[in-house]
mmCIF file of C-alpha atoms in Angstrom:
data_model
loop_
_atom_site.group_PDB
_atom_site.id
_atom_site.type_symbol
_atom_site.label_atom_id
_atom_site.label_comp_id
_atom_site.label_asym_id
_atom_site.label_seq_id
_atom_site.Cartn_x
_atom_site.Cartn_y
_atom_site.Cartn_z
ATOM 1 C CA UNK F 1 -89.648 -77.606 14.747
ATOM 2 C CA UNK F 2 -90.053 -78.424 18.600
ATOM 3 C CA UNK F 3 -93.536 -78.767 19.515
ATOM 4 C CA UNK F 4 -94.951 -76.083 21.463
ATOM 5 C CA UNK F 5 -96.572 -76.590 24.918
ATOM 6 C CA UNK F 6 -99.881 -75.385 26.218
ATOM 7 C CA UNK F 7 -98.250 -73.516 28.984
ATOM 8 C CA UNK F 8 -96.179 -71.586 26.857
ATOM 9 C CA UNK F 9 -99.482 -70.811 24.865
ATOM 10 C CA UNK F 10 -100.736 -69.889 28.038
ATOM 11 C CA UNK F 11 -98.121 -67.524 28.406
ATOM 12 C CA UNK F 12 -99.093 -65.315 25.623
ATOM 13 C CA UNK F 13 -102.375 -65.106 26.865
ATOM 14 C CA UNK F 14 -104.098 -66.515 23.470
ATOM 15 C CA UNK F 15 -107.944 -66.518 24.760
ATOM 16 C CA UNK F 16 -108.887 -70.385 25.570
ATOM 17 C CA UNK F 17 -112.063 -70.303 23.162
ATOM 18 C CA UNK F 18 -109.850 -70.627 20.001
ATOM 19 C CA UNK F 19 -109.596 -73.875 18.426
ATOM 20 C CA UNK F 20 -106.307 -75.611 19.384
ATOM 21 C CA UNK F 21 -105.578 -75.830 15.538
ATOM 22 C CA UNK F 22 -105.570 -72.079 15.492
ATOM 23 C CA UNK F 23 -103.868 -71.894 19.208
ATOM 24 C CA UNK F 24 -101.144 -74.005 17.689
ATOM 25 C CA UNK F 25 -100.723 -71.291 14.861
ATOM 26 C CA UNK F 26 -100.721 -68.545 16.861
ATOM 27 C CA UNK F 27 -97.913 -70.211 18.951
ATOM 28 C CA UNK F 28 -95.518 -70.488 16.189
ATOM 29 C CA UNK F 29 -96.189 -67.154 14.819
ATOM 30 C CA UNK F 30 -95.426 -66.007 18.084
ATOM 31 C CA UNK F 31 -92.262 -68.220 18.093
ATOM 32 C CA UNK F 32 -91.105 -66.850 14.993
ATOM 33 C CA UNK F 33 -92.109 -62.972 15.945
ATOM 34 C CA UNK F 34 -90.436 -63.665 19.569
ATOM 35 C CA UNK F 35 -87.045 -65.140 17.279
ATOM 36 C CA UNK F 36 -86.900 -62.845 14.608
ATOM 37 C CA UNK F 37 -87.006 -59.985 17.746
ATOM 38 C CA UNK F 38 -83.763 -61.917 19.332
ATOM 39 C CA UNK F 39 -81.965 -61.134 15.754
ATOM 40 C CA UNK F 40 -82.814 -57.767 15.394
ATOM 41 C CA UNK F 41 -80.651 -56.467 17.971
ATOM 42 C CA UNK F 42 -77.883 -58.962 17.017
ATOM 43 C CA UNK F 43 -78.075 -57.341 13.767
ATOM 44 C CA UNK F 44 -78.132 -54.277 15.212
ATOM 45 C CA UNK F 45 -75.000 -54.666 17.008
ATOM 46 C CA UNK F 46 -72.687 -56.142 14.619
ATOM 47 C CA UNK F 47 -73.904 -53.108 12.302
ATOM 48 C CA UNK F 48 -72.847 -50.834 14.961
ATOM 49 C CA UNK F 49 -69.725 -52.797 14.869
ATOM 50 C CA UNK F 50 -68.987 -52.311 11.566
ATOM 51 C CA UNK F 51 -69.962 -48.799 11.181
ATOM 52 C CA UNK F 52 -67.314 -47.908 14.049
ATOM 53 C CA UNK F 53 -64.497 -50.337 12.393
ATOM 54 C CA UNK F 54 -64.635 -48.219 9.273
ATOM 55 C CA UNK F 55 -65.223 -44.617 9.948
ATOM 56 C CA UNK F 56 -64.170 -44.205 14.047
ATOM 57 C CA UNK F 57 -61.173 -45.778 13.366
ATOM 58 C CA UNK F 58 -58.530 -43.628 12.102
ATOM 59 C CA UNK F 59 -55.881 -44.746 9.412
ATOM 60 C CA UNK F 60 -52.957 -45.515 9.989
ATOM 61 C CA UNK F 61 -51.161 -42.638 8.225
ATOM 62 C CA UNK F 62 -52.969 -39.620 10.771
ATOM 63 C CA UNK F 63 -49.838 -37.818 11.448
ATOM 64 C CA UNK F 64 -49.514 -34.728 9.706
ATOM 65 C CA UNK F 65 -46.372 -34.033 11.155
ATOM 66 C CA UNK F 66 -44.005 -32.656 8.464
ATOM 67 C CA UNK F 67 -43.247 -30.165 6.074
ATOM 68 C CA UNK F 68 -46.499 -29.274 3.394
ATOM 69 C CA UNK F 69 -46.432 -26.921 1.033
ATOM 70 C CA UNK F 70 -49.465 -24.357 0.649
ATOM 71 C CA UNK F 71 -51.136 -23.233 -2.094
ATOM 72 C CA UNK F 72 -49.556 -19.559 -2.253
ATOM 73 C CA UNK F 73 -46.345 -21.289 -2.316
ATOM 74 C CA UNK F 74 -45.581 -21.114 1.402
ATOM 75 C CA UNK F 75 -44.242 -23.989 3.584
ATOM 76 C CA UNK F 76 -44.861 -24.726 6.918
ATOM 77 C CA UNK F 77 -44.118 -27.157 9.069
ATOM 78 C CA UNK F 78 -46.329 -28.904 11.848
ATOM 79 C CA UNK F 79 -44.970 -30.259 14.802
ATOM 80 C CA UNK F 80 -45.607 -31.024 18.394
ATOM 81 C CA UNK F 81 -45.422 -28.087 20.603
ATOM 82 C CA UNK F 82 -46.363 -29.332 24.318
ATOM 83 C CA UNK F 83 -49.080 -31.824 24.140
ATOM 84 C CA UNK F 84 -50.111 -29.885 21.231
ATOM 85 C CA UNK F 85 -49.370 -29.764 17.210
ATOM 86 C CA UNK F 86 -48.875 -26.443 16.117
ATOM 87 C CA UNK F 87 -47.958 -25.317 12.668
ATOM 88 C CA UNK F 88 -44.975 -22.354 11.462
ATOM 89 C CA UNK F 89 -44.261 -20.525 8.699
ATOM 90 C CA UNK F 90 -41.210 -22.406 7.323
ATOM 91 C CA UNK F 91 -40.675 -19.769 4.261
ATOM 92 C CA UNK F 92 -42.937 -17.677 3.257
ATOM 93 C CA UNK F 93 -44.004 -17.783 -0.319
ATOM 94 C CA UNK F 94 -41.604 -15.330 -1.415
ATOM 95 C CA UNK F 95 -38.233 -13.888 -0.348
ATOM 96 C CA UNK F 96 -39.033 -10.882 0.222
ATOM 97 C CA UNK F 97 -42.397 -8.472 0.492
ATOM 98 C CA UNK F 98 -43.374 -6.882 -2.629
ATOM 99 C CA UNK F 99 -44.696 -3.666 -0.418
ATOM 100 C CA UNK F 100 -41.874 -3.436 1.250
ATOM 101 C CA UNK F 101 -38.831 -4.889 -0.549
ATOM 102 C CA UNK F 102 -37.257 -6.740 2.297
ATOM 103 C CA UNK F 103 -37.806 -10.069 4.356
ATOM 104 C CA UNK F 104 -41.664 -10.481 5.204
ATOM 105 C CA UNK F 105 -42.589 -9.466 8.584
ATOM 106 C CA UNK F 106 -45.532 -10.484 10.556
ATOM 107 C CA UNK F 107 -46.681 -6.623 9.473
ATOM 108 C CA UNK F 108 -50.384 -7.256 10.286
ATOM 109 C CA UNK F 109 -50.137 -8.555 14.199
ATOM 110 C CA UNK F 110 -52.307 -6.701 16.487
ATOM 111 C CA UNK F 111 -49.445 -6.028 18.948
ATOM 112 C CA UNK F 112 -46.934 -3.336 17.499
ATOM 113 C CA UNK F 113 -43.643 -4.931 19.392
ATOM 114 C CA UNK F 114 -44.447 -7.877 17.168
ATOM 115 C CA UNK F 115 -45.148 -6.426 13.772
ATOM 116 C CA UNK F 116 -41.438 -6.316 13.041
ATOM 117 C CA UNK F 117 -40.456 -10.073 13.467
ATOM 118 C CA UNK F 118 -39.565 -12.248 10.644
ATOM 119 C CA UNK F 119 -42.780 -14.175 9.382
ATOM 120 C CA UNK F 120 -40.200 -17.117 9.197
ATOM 121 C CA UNK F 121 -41.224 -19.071 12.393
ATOM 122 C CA UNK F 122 -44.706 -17.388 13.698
ATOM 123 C CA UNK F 123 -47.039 -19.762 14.265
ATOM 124 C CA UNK F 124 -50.662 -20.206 12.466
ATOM 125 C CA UNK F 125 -51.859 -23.198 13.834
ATOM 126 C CA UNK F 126 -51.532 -23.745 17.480
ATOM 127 C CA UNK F 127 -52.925 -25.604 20.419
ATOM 128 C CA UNK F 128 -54.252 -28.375 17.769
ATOM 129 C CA UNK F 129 -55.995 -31.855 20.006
ATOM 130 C CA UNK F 130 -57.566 -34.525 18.525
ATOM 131 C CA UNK F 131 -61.084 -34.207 17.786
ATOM 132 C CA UNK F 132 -61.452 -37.458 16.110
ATOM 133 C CA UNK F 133 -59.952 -39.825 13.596
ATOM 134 C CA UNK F 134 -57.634 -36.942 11.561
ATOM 135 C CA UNK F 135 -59.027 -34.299 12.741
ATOM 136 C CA UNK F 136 -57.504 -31.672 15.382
ATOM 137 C CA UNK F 137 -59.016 -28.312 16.133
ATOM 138 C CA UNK F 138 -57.265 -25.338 17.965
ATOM 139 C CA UNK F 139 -56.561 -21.758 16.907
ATOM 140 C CA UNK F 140 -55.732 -20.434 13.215
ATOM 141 C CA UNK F 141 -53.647 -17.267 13.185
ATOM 142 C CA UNK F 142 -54.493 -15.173 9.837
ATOM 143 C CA UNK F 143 -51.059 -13.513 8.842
ATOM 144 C CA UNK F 144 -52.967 -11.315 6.110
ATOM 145 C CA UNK F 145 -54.622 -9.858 8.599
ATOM 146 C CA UNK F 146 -53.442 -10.084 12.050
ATOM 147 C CA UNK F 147 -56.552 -11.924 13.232
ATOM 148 C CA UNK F 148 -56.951 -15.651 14.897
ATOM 149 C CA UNK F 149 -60.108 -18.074 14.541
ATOM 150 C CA UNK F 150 -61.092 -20.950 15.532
ATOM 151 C CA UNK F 151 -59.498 -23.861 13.175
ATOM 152 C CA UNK F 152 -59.374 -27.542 12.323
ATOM 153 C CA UNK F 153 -57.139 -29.486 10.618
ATOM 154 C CA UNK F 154 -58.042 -32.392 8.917
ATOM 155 C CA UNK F 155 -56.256 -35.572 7.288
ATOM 156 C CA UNK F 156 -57.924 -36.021 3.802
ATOM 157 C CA UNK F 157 -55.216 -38.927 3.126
ATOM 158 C CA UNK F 158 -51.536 -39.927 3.240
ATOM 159 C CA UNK F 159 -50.620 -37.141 0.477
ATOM 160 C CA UNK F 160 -53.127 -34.440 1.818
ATOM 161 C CA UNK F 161 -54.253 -32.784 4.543
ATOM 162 C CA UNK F 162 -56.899 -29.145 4.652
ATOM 163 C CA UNK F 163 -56.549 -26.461 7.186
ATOM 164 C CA UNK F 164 -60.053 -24.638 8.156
ATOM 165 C CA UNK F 165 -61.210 -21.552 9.364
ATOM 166 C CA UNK F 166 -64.278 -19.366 9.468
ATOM 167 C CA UNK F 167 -64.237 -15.797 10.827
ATOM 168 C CA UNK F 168 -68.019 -14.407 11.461
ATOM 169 C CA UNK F 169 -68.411 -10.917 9.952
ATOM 170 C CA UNK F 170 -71.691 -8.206 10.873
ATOM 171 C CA UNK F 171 -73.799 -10.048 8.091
ATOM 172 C CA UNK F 172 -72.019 -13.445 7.130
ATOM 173 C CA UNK F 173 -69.953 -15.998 7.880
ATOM 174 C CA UNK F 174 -66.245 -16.490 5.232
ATOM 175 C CA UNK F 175 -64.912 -19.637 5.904
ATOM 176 C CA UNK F 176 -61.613 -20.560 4.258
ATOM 177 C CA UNK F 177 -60.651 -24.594 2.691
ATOM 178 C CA UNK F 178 -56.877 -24.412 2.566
ATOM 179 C CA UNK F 179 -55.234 -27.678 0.947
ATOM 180 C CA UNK F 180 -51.554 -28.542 2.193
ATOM 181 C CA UNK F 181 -49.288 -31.478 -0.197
ATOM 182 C CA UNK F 182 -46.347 -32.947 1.935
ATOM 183 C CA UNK F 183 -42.519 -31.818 0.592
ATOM 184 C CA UNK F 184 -40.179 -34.880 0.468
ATOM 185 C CA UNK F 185 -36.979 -34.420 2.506
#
């Protein structure tokens, strides 16, 4: 260890009645407190550094453009649309509407001129950005009911990726977790 100078004792201010032995002390202490302060931040930073390198960046599989297939049975497809990714009703999850017998039609839209289109192309995700690593948000259209919410969709892997919504009622909050798998081809 480099021997330490009066003036740099003098620096700290250590008062001049203590004994040199003790002044010498205090210096290194001081040494070591003033060097053990320089690594702290260093540490600091490379954990900062590492904490973004594994959950800021995303993977290199978030794209959940494709076909998926919902748990009802459905499929729909997600796609750009714009600068956008929005997300269609491919085929519904059956032929036709048990209530009605024939093709399902988007029945439950607020606007009357639309309740009569096929269900086959109406979109139920749209104006999805990026709000992080897998993650978009934008608007969630509610077939079942006609309604549209606020909605995320999120990138839980490769093979998997969760559409979210929450609707706020008079007394609560429903929020819905719906789980999409990819179909091959």
């Amino acid at each position: 260890m480099a021997a330490t100078s009066w003036s740099q004792l003098d620096a700290f201010r250590i008062p001049p009645r203590v004994t040199p032995r003790l002044r010498i002390r205090l210096a290194r202490a001081i040494k070591a407190d003033k060097i053990g302060t320089m690594k702290l931040p260093r540490l600091c930073a490379a954990a900062a550094v590492t904490f973004c390198a594994l959950f800021c960046a995303g993977s290199a599989s978030a794209d959940p453009k494709g076909l998926w297939l919902a748990q009802d049975g459905a499929h729909v497809k997600v796609g750009p649309c714009g600068t956008a990714l929005c997300a269609t009703i491919a085929s519904p999850k059956s032929a036709v509407d048990p209530e009605t017998g024939r093709p399902w039609t988007d029945k439950y839209n607020p606007d009357p001129a639309q309740r009569v289109r096929p269900l086959v192309g109406v979109p139920v995700l749209y104006g999805l950005v990026p709000d992080g690593p897998g993650r978009w948000s934008g608007r969630l259209y509610n077939v079942d009911n006609g309604n549209s919410y606020a909605g995320r969709l999120l990138e839980l892997g490769p093979t998997t990726i969760r559409v979210e919504g929450c609707a706020i009622g008079w007394f609560h909050i429903v929020c819905s977790l719906t789980p999409l798998l990819p179909i091959s081809g």
